[in-house]
Short mmCIF file of C-alpha atoms in Angstrom, two decimals:
data_model
loop_
_atom_site.label_atom_id
_atom_site.label_comp_id
_atom_site.label_asym_id
_atom_site.label_seq_id
_atom_site.Cartn_x
_atom_site.Cartn_y
_atom_site.Cartn_z
CA UNK S 1 -7.18 -14.02 3.53
CA UNK S 2 -7.51 -10.28 4.55
CA UNK S 3 -9.05 -8.17 1.89
CA UNK S 4 -8.76 -4.18 1.84
CA UNK S 5 -8.32 -1.12 -0.17
CA UNK S 6 -5.47 1.29 -0.71
CA UNK S 7 -5.77 4.99 -1.86
CA UNK S 8 -3.44 7.56 -2.90
CA UNK S 9 -5.99 10.25 -2.24
CA UNK S 10 -6.17 11.17 -5.81
CA UNK S 11 -7.12 14.81 -6.58
CA UNK S 12 -6.80 15.04 -10.28
CA UNK S 13 -10.17 13.32 -10.91
CA UNK S 14 -11.93 16.22 -9.08
CA UNK S 15 -10.37 18.90 -11.24
CA UNK S 16 -7.38 21.24 -10.53
CA UNK S 17 -5.26 20.06 -7.67
CA UNK S 18 -4.77 23.67 -6.66
CA UNK S 19 -8.60 24.22 -6.08
CA UNK S 20 -9.22 24.19 -2.35
CA UNK S 21 -12.99 23.51 -2.61
CA UNK S 22 -12.53 20.46 -4.97
CA UNK S 23 -9.59 19.20 -2.71
CA UNK S 24 -11.83 19.39 0.28
CA UNK S 25 -14.57 17.43 -1.45
CA UNK S 26 -12.05 14.83 -2.66
CA UNK S 27 -10.82 14.40 0.94
CA UNK S 28 -14.31 14.21 2.24
CA UNK S 29 -15.19 11.56 -0.33
CA UNK S 30 -12.01 9.56 0.64
CA UNK S 31 -12.98 9.44 4.21
CA UNK S 32 -16.45 8.34 3.30
CA UNK S 33 -14.98 5.56 1.43
CA UNK S 34 -12.96 4.52 4.40
CA UNK S 35 -16.17 4.47 6.48
CA UNK S 36 -17.96 2.32 3.86
CA UNK S 37 -15.10 -0.16 3.74
CA UNK S 38 -15.35 -0.43 7.58
CA UNK S 39 -19.09 -0.89 7.41
CA UNK S 40 -18.91 -3.75 4.82
CA UNK S 41 -16.40 -5.62 6.83
CA UNK S 42 -13.14 -5.10 4.84
CA UNK S 43 -10.07 -5.89 6.89
CA UNK S 44 -7.68 -2.92 6.03
CA UNK S 45 -7.45 0.46 4.36
CA UNK S 46 -4.27 1.98 3.41
CA UNK S 47 -3.08 5.54 2.51
CA UNK S 48 -0.21 6.09 0.30
CA UNK S 49 2.43 8.83 0.36
CA UNK S 50 3.28 11.05 -2.55
CA UNK S 51 4.53 14.62 -2.97
CA UNK S 52 2.95 15.46 -6.27
CA UNK S 53 0.17 17.78 -7.57
CA UNK S 54 -2.14 15.05 -8.43
CA UNK S 55 -2.32 13.48 -4.99
CA UNK S 56 -3.47 14.68 -1.46
CA UNK S 57 -1.57 11.99 0.53
CA UNK S 58 1.70 13.90 1.41
CA UNK S 59 0.74 13.60 5.05
CA UNK S 60 -0.91 10.15 5.22
CA UNK S 61 -0.86 9.96 8.95
CA UNK S 62 -3.18 12.85 9.25
CA UNK S 63 -5.72 11.27 6.84
CA UNK S 64 -5.45 7.87 8.78
CA UNK S 65 -5.96 9.69 12.21
CA UNK S 66 -9.14 11.26 10.71
CA UNK S 67 -10.28 7.83 9.49
CA UNK S 68 -9.53 6.33 12.89
CA UNK S 69 -12.04 8.66 14.50
CA UNK S 70 -14.68 7.74 11.98
CA UNK S 71 -14.21 3.91 11.89
CA UNK S 72 -14.65 1.12 14.49
CA UNK S 73 -12.81 -2.16 13.36
CA UNK S 74 -10.91 -1.89 10.01
CA UNK S 75 -7.03 -1.81 10.25
CA UNK S 76 -5.28 1.44 9.13
CA UNK S 77 -1.98 1.47 7.48
CA UNK S 78 0.33 3.30 5.21
CA UNK S 79 0.67 2.22 1.57
CA UNK S 80 3.77 2.91 1.67
CA UNK S 81 5.51 5.18 4.06
CA UNK S 82 8.54 6.54 2.19
CA UNK S 83 10.94 5.61 4.96
CA UNK S 84 14.21 6.48 3.04
CA UNK S 85 13.04 10.18 3.16
CA UNK S 86 11.60 10.19 6.75
CA UNK S 87 12.96 10.26 10.28
CA UNK S 88 12.22 6.80 11.79
CA UNK S 89 11.70 8.44 15.13
CA UNK S 90 8.94 10.60 13.95
CA UNK S 91 7.47 7.80 11.82
CA UNK S 92 7.31 5.56 15.01
CA UNK S 93 5.83 8.36 17.09
CA UNK S 94 3.19 9.11 14.39
CA UNK S 95 2.04 5.60 13.96
CA UNK S 96 2.20 4.84 17.67
CA UNK S 97 -0.16 7.83 18.19
CA UNK S 98 -2.42 6.50 15.43
CA UNK S 99 -2.44 3.21 17.25
CA UNK S 100 -3.59 4.85 20.45
CA UNK S 101 -6.31 6.85 18.53
CA UNK S 102 -7.54 3.77 16.79
CA UNK S 103 -7.37 1.55 19.80
CA UNK S 104 -4.82 -0.74 18.31
CA UNK S 105 -5.50 -0.84 14.58
CA UNK S 106 -2.38 0.83 13.13
CA UNK S 107 0.20 -0.66 10.84
CA UNK S 108 3.09 0.55 8.73
CA UNK S 109 4.14 -0.62 5.31
CA UNK S 110 7.61 0.77 4.90
CA UNK S 111 9.20 1.28 1.40
CA UNK S 112 11.12 3.37 -0.91
CA UNK S 113 8.30 4.60 -3.01
CA UNK S 114 7.61 4.29 -6.79
CA UNK S 115 8.34 7.91 -7.39
CA UNK S 116 11.50 9.96 -6.29
CA UNK S 117 10.27 13.43 -5.60
CA UNK S 118 10.49 12.87 -1.83
CA UNK S 119 14.34 12.66 -2.00
CA UNK S 120 15.26 16.07 -3.30
CA UNK S 121 12.31 17.65 -1.46
CA UNK S 122 13.64 16.56 1.94
CA UNK S 123 17.31 16.94 1.22
CA UNK S 124 18.45 13.30 0.44
CA UNK S 125 20.72 12.12 -2.36
CA UNK S 126 19.30 9.50 -4.71
CA UNK S 127 22.87 7.94 -4.82
CA UNK S 128 22.16 6.79 -1.18
CA UNK S 129 18.83 5.19 -2.31
CA UNK S 130 19.48 1.68 -0.77
CA UNK S 131 21.71 2.66 1.96
CA UNK S 132 19.14 5.21 3.34
CA UNK S 133 16.43 2.63 3.37
CA UNK S 134 18.49 -0.05 5.02
CA UNK S 135 19.75 2.16 7.80
CA UNK S 136 16.38 3.81 8.52
CA UNK S 137 14.55 0.44 8.48
CA UNK S 138 17.15 -0.79 11.04
CA UNK S 139 16.46 2.06 13.39
CA UNK S 140 12.68 1.94 12.95
CA UNK S 141 12.79 -1.83 14.02
CA UNK S 142 15.05 -0.87 16.90
CA UNK S 143 12.71 1.76 18.12
CA UNK S 144 9.76 -0.69 17.86
CA UNK S 145 11.38 -3.15 20.11
CA UNK S 146 13.00 -0.77 22.58
CA UNK S 147 11.65 2.19 24.62
CA UNK S 148 15.20 3.45 25.28
CA UNK S 149 17.39 3.69 22.29
CA UNK S 150 21.10 3.89 21.78
CA UNK S 151 21.98 3.99 18.06
CA UNK S 152 24.49 5.36 15.57
CA UNK S 153 24.20 5.58 11.84
CA UNK S 154 25.42 7.63 8.89
CA UNK S 155 22.29 9.58 7.82
CA UNK S 156 20.90 11.03 11.06
CA UNK S 157 22.44 12.22 14.46
CA UNK S 158 23.26 9.36 16.86
CA UNK S 159 20.84 8.41 19.75
CA UNK S 160 22.19 7.92 23.23
CA UNK S 161 19.67 6.39 25.71
CA UNK S 162 16.90 8.41 23.86
CA UNK S 163 13.45 7.68 25.44
CA UNK S 164 11.03 7.43 22.58
CA UNK S 165 7.36 7.89 23.32
CA UNK S 166 4.44 7.22 23.10
CA UNK S 167 4.34 3.52 22.80
CA UNK S 168 1.68 1.84 20.78
CA UNK S 169 -1.33 -0.18 22.12
CA UNK S 170 -0.19 -3.23 20.24
CA UNK S 171 2.80 -4.91 21.95
CA UNK S 172 4.57 -5.16 18.65
CA UNK S 173 3.45 -2.44 16.08
CA UNK S 174 3.02 -4.43 12.69
CA UNK S 175 5.68 -3.19 10.12
CA UNK S 176 5.47 -4.68 6.61
CA UNK S 177 8.12 -4.21 3.99
CA UNK S 178 6.65 -2.76 0.73
CA UNK S 179 8.62 -4.06 -2.30
CA UNK S 180 8.52 -3.91 -6.07
CA UNK S 181 10.59 -6.26 -8.29
CA UNK S 182 14.03 -5.96 -6.77
CA UNK S 183 15.35 -9.38 -5.58
CA UNK S 184 17.51 -7.76 -2.72
CA UNK S 185 14.23 -6.29 -1.30
CA UNK S 186 12.57 -9.61 -1.08
CA UNK S 187 15.68 -11.14 0.53
CA UNK S 188 15.90 -8.32 3.16
CA UNK S 189 12.26 -8.78 4.17
CA UNK S 190 12.79 -12.65 4.76
CA UNK S 191 16.03 -12.09 6.58
CA UNK S 192 14.34 -9.83 9.03
CA UNK S 193 11.22 -11.92 9.26
CA UNK S 194 8.98 -9.05 8.25
CA UNK S 195 5.66 -9.51 6.52
CA UNK S 196 5.96 -8.74 2.75
CA UNK S 197 3.69 -6.45 0.69
CA UNK S 198 4.31 -6.78 -3.08
CA UNK S 199 3.09 -4.02 -5.32
CA UNK S 200 2.14 -5.69 -8.67
CA UNK S 201 0.84 -3.14 -11.22
CA UNK S 202 1.42 -4.91 -14.46
CA UNK S 203 2.46 -8.09 -16.22
CA UNK S 204 1.54 -11.56 -14.96
CA UNK S 205 1.26 -11.93 -11.29
CA UNK S 206 2.47 -15.53 -11.29
CA UNK S 207 5.84 -14.32 -12.53
CA UNK S 208 6.60 -12.97 -9.08
CA UNK S 209 6.85 -16.49 -7.62
CA UNK S 210 10.58 -16.88 -7.86
CA UNK S 211 11.01 -13.45 -5.86
CA UNK S 212 8.53 -14.59 -3.24
CA UNK S 213 10.40 -17.93 -3.09
CA UNK S 214 13.58 -15.96 -2.38
CA UNK S 215 11.70 -14.27 0.48
CA UNK S 216 10.74 -17.55 1.99
CA UNK S 217 14.14 -19.01 1.52
CA UNK S 218 15.85 -16.02 3.17
CA UNK S 219 13.35 -16.24 6.07
CA UNK S 220 13.96 -19.91 6.63
CA UNK S 221 17.73 -19.34 6.53
CA UNK S 222 17.40 -16.63 9.13
CA UNK S 223 15.51 -19.15 11.39
CA UNK S 224 11.90 -17.87 10.80
CA UNK S 225 8.97 -20.37 10.61
CA UNK S 226 6.84 -20.41 7.52
CA UNK S 227 3.87 -19.10 9.40
CA UNK S 228 6.01 -16.02 10.34
CA UNK S 229 6.58 -15.16 6.62
CA UNK S 230 3.42 -13.40 5.61
CA UNK S 231 2.83 -12.27 1.93
CA UNK S 232 0.41 -9.64 0.81
CA UNK S 233 -0.44 -8.14 -2.63
CA UNK S 234 -1.13 -4.52 -3.61
CA UNK S 235 -3.03 -4.70 -6.88
CA UNK S 236 -4.72 -2.21 -9.20
CA UNK S 237 -8.40 -3.23 -9.22
CA UNK S 238 -12.11 -2.44 -9.39
CA UNK S 239 -15.22 -4.63 -9.02
CA UNK S 240 -18.37 -3.70 -10.90
CA UNK S 241 -21.70 -5.38 -11.24
CA UNK S 242 -20.50 -7.35 -14.30
CA UNK S 243 -17.18 -7.87 -15.95
CA UNK S 244 -18.08 -5.70 -18.89
CA UNK S 245 -19.29 -2.84 -16.57
CA UNK S 246 -16.14 -2.99 -14.54
CA UNK S 247 -13.82 -2.89 -17.56
CA UNK S 248 -15.72 -0.14 -19.40
CA UNK S 249 -15.88 1.85 -16.17
CA UNK S 250 -12.26 1.40 -15.18
CA UNK S 251 -10.41 1.71 -18.41
CA UNK S 252 -10.75 5.45 -19.16
CA UNK S 253 -9.07 6.64 -15.97
CA UNK S 254 -6.56 3.78 -15.91
CA UNK S 255 -5.56 4.78 -19.53
CA UNK S 256 -5.30 8.47 -18.67
CA UNK S 257 -3.18 7.88 -15.58
CA UNK S 258 -0.76 5.38 -16.97
CA UNK S 259 -0.35 7.23 -20.23
CA UNK S 260 0.56 10.28 -18.37
CA UNK S 261 2.96 8.39 -16.08
CA UNK S 262 4.30 6.65 -19.07
CA UNK S 263 5.35 9.96 -20.67
CA UNK S 264 7.68 10.52 -17.66
CA UNK S 265 9.17 7.03 -17.83
CA UNK S 266 9.34 6.45 -21.54
CA UNK S 267 6.34 4.01 -21.80
CA UNK S 268 4.03 3.89 -24.75
CA UNK S 269 0.37 5.06 -24.50
CA UNK S 270 -2.07 2.54 -22.95
CA UNK S 271 -4.35 0.79 -25.45
CA UNK S 272 -7.52 -1.07 -24.81
CA UNK S 273 -6.18 -4.45 -25.98
CA UNK S 274 -3.30 -4.05 -23.66
CA UNK S 275 -5.73 -3.36 -20.95
CA UNK S 276 -7.73 -6.34 -21.67
CA UNK S 277 -4.71 -8.70 -21.46
CA UNK S 278 -3.78 -7.28 -18.11
CA UNK S 279 -7.37 -7.84 -16.89
CA UNK S 280 -7.39 -11.35 -18.30
CA UNK S 281 -6.67 -14.71 -16.73
CA UNK S 282 -3.04 -14.26 -15.68
CA UNK S 283 -2.81 -10.41 -15.81
CA UNK S 284 -2.13 -8.28 -12.73
CA UNK S 285 -5.36 -6.14 -12.93
CA UNK S 286 -8.18 -7.31 -10.63
CA UNK S 287 -11.00 -5.81 -12.76
CA UNK S 288 -14.32 -7.66 -13.28
CA UNK S 289 -17.50 -8.91 -11.39
CA UNK S 290 -17.35 -10.15 -7.87
CA UNK S 291 -17.11 -13.90 -8.73
CA UNK S 292 -14.66 -13.55 -11.51
CA UNK S 293 -12.22 -11.36 -9.32
CA UNK S 294 -12.68 -13.64 -6.37
CA UNK S 295 -11.54 -16.55 -8.49
CA UNK S 296 -8.67 -14.74 -9.84
CA UNK S 297 -7.46 -13.71 -6.39
CA UNK S 298 -7.51 -17.36 -5.33
CA UNK S 299 -5.61 -18.32 -8.50
CA UNK S 300 -3.01 -15.67 -7.84
CA UNK S 301 -2.65 -16.87 -4.26
CA UNK S 302 -2.04 -20.48 -5.42
CA UNK S 303 0.53 -19.49 -7.98
CA UNK S 304 2.48 -17.57 -5.40
CA UNK S 305 2.44 -20.27 -2.73
CA UNK S 306 -0.32 -18.53 -0.66
CA UNK S 307 -1.00 -14.89 0.18
CA UNK S 308 -2.42 -13.48 3.41
CA UNK S 309 -3.63 -10.14 2.25
CA UNK S 310 -4.88 -8.41 -0.84
CA UNK S 311 -5.43 -4.71 -1.34
CA UNK S 312 -7.19 -3.04 -4.13
CA UNK S 313 -5.78 0.30 -5.39
CA UNK S 314 -8.88 1.93 -7.07
CA UNK S 315 -7.69 5.65 -7.49
CA UNK S 316 -6.93 5.12 -11.25
CA UNK S 317 -10.47 4.99 -12.33
CA UNK S 318 -12.17 8.36 -13.29
CA UNK S 319 -15.25 7.37 -11.42
CA UNK S 320 -17.89 9.22 -9.41
CA UNK S 321 -18.10 8.58 -5.74
CA UNK S 322 -21.29 6.56 -6.03
CA UNK S 323 -19.42 4.16 -8.29
CA UNK S 324 -16.50 3.77 -6.01
CA UNK S 325 -18.75 3.21 -2.96
CA UNK S 326 -20.68 0.61 -4.72
CA UNK S 327 -17.43 -1.04 -5.77
CA UNK S 328 -16.43 -1.20 -2.12
CA UNK S 329 -19.76 -2.96 -1.24
CA UNK S 330 -19.05 -5.42 -4.13
CA UNK S 331 -15.50 -6.08 -2.71
CA UNK S 332 -17.20 -6.72 0.63
CA UNK S 333 -19.26 -9.47 -1.21
CA UNK S 334 -16.08 -10.70 -2.99
CA UNK S 335 -14.21 -10.97 0.31
CA UNK S 336 -16.82 -13.39 1.60
CA UNK S 337 -16.38 -15.59 -1.54
CA UNK S 338 -12.44 -15.50 -1.10
CA UNK S 339 -12.53 -16.44 2.56
CA UNK S 340 -14.82 -19.38 1.66
CA UNK S 341 -12.14 -20.54 -0.83
#
């Protein structure tokens, strides 16, 4: 199993998101964390995409390109690219360029995003939410497989024998489908034979098994072999020296972020007992000491019928850089335990 980290380039923990000096430090800290992940042998680092005050990841390809120049082996991916609000031609060109810069380490996780601010920002109608994604994913896959593209759709001008360059180093640039909890999204990924990245930020991870079964069934019906149907998990998590340390350190920032988001979405404030349930045996949060979290990852994998990649999303903890760097080192130790089974 591959183990990695995802980041949304959170700015709100370093103060006002409008303070350029603090934003510069937050970005420098993020790139240092990518370097540390590379040094301790983690497999992948992902950068999300948001267009909100509290995040610095509105141009993730720029951050990934900077990371590519500072790392040697770690794979670099989006987490996720909001494809519905983007031009697939430019998405492909950007990631093909990243693949060249990184010498073949680029990947895309394409999705619709958990926030909706990109749609009005770039002039798209939320009523076209699903149709936009389906059409743009179709075009992105077509571009990946063809240097010269003829294509026609509803939401962008047609392409007639368009030559799309540069081409990536990898013969087939990896494109994952990032999903939440919509059954149709799981079926779409399976029908296309795309690797599946499931974002699970709450509840019991094992309850996603029926959706993952849908993915595998759709893939089999479309003629794909079981080994072609890869499942990854994107999970909130943090690894500390001990379980108590990890939970005490992670909870304040977790509570602040999800209480604030909850006000937007009608959720109640986060409480410590709720957090402890989520960090418990079946809960989605991967928060604890290395051995405890390694056991939980293996338990999740078994419950879901086997996963191939797990990424920790650590931005939600109001923690100093030293703690985050140490957690990355502990995740490196955890990865060894997971791979031993």
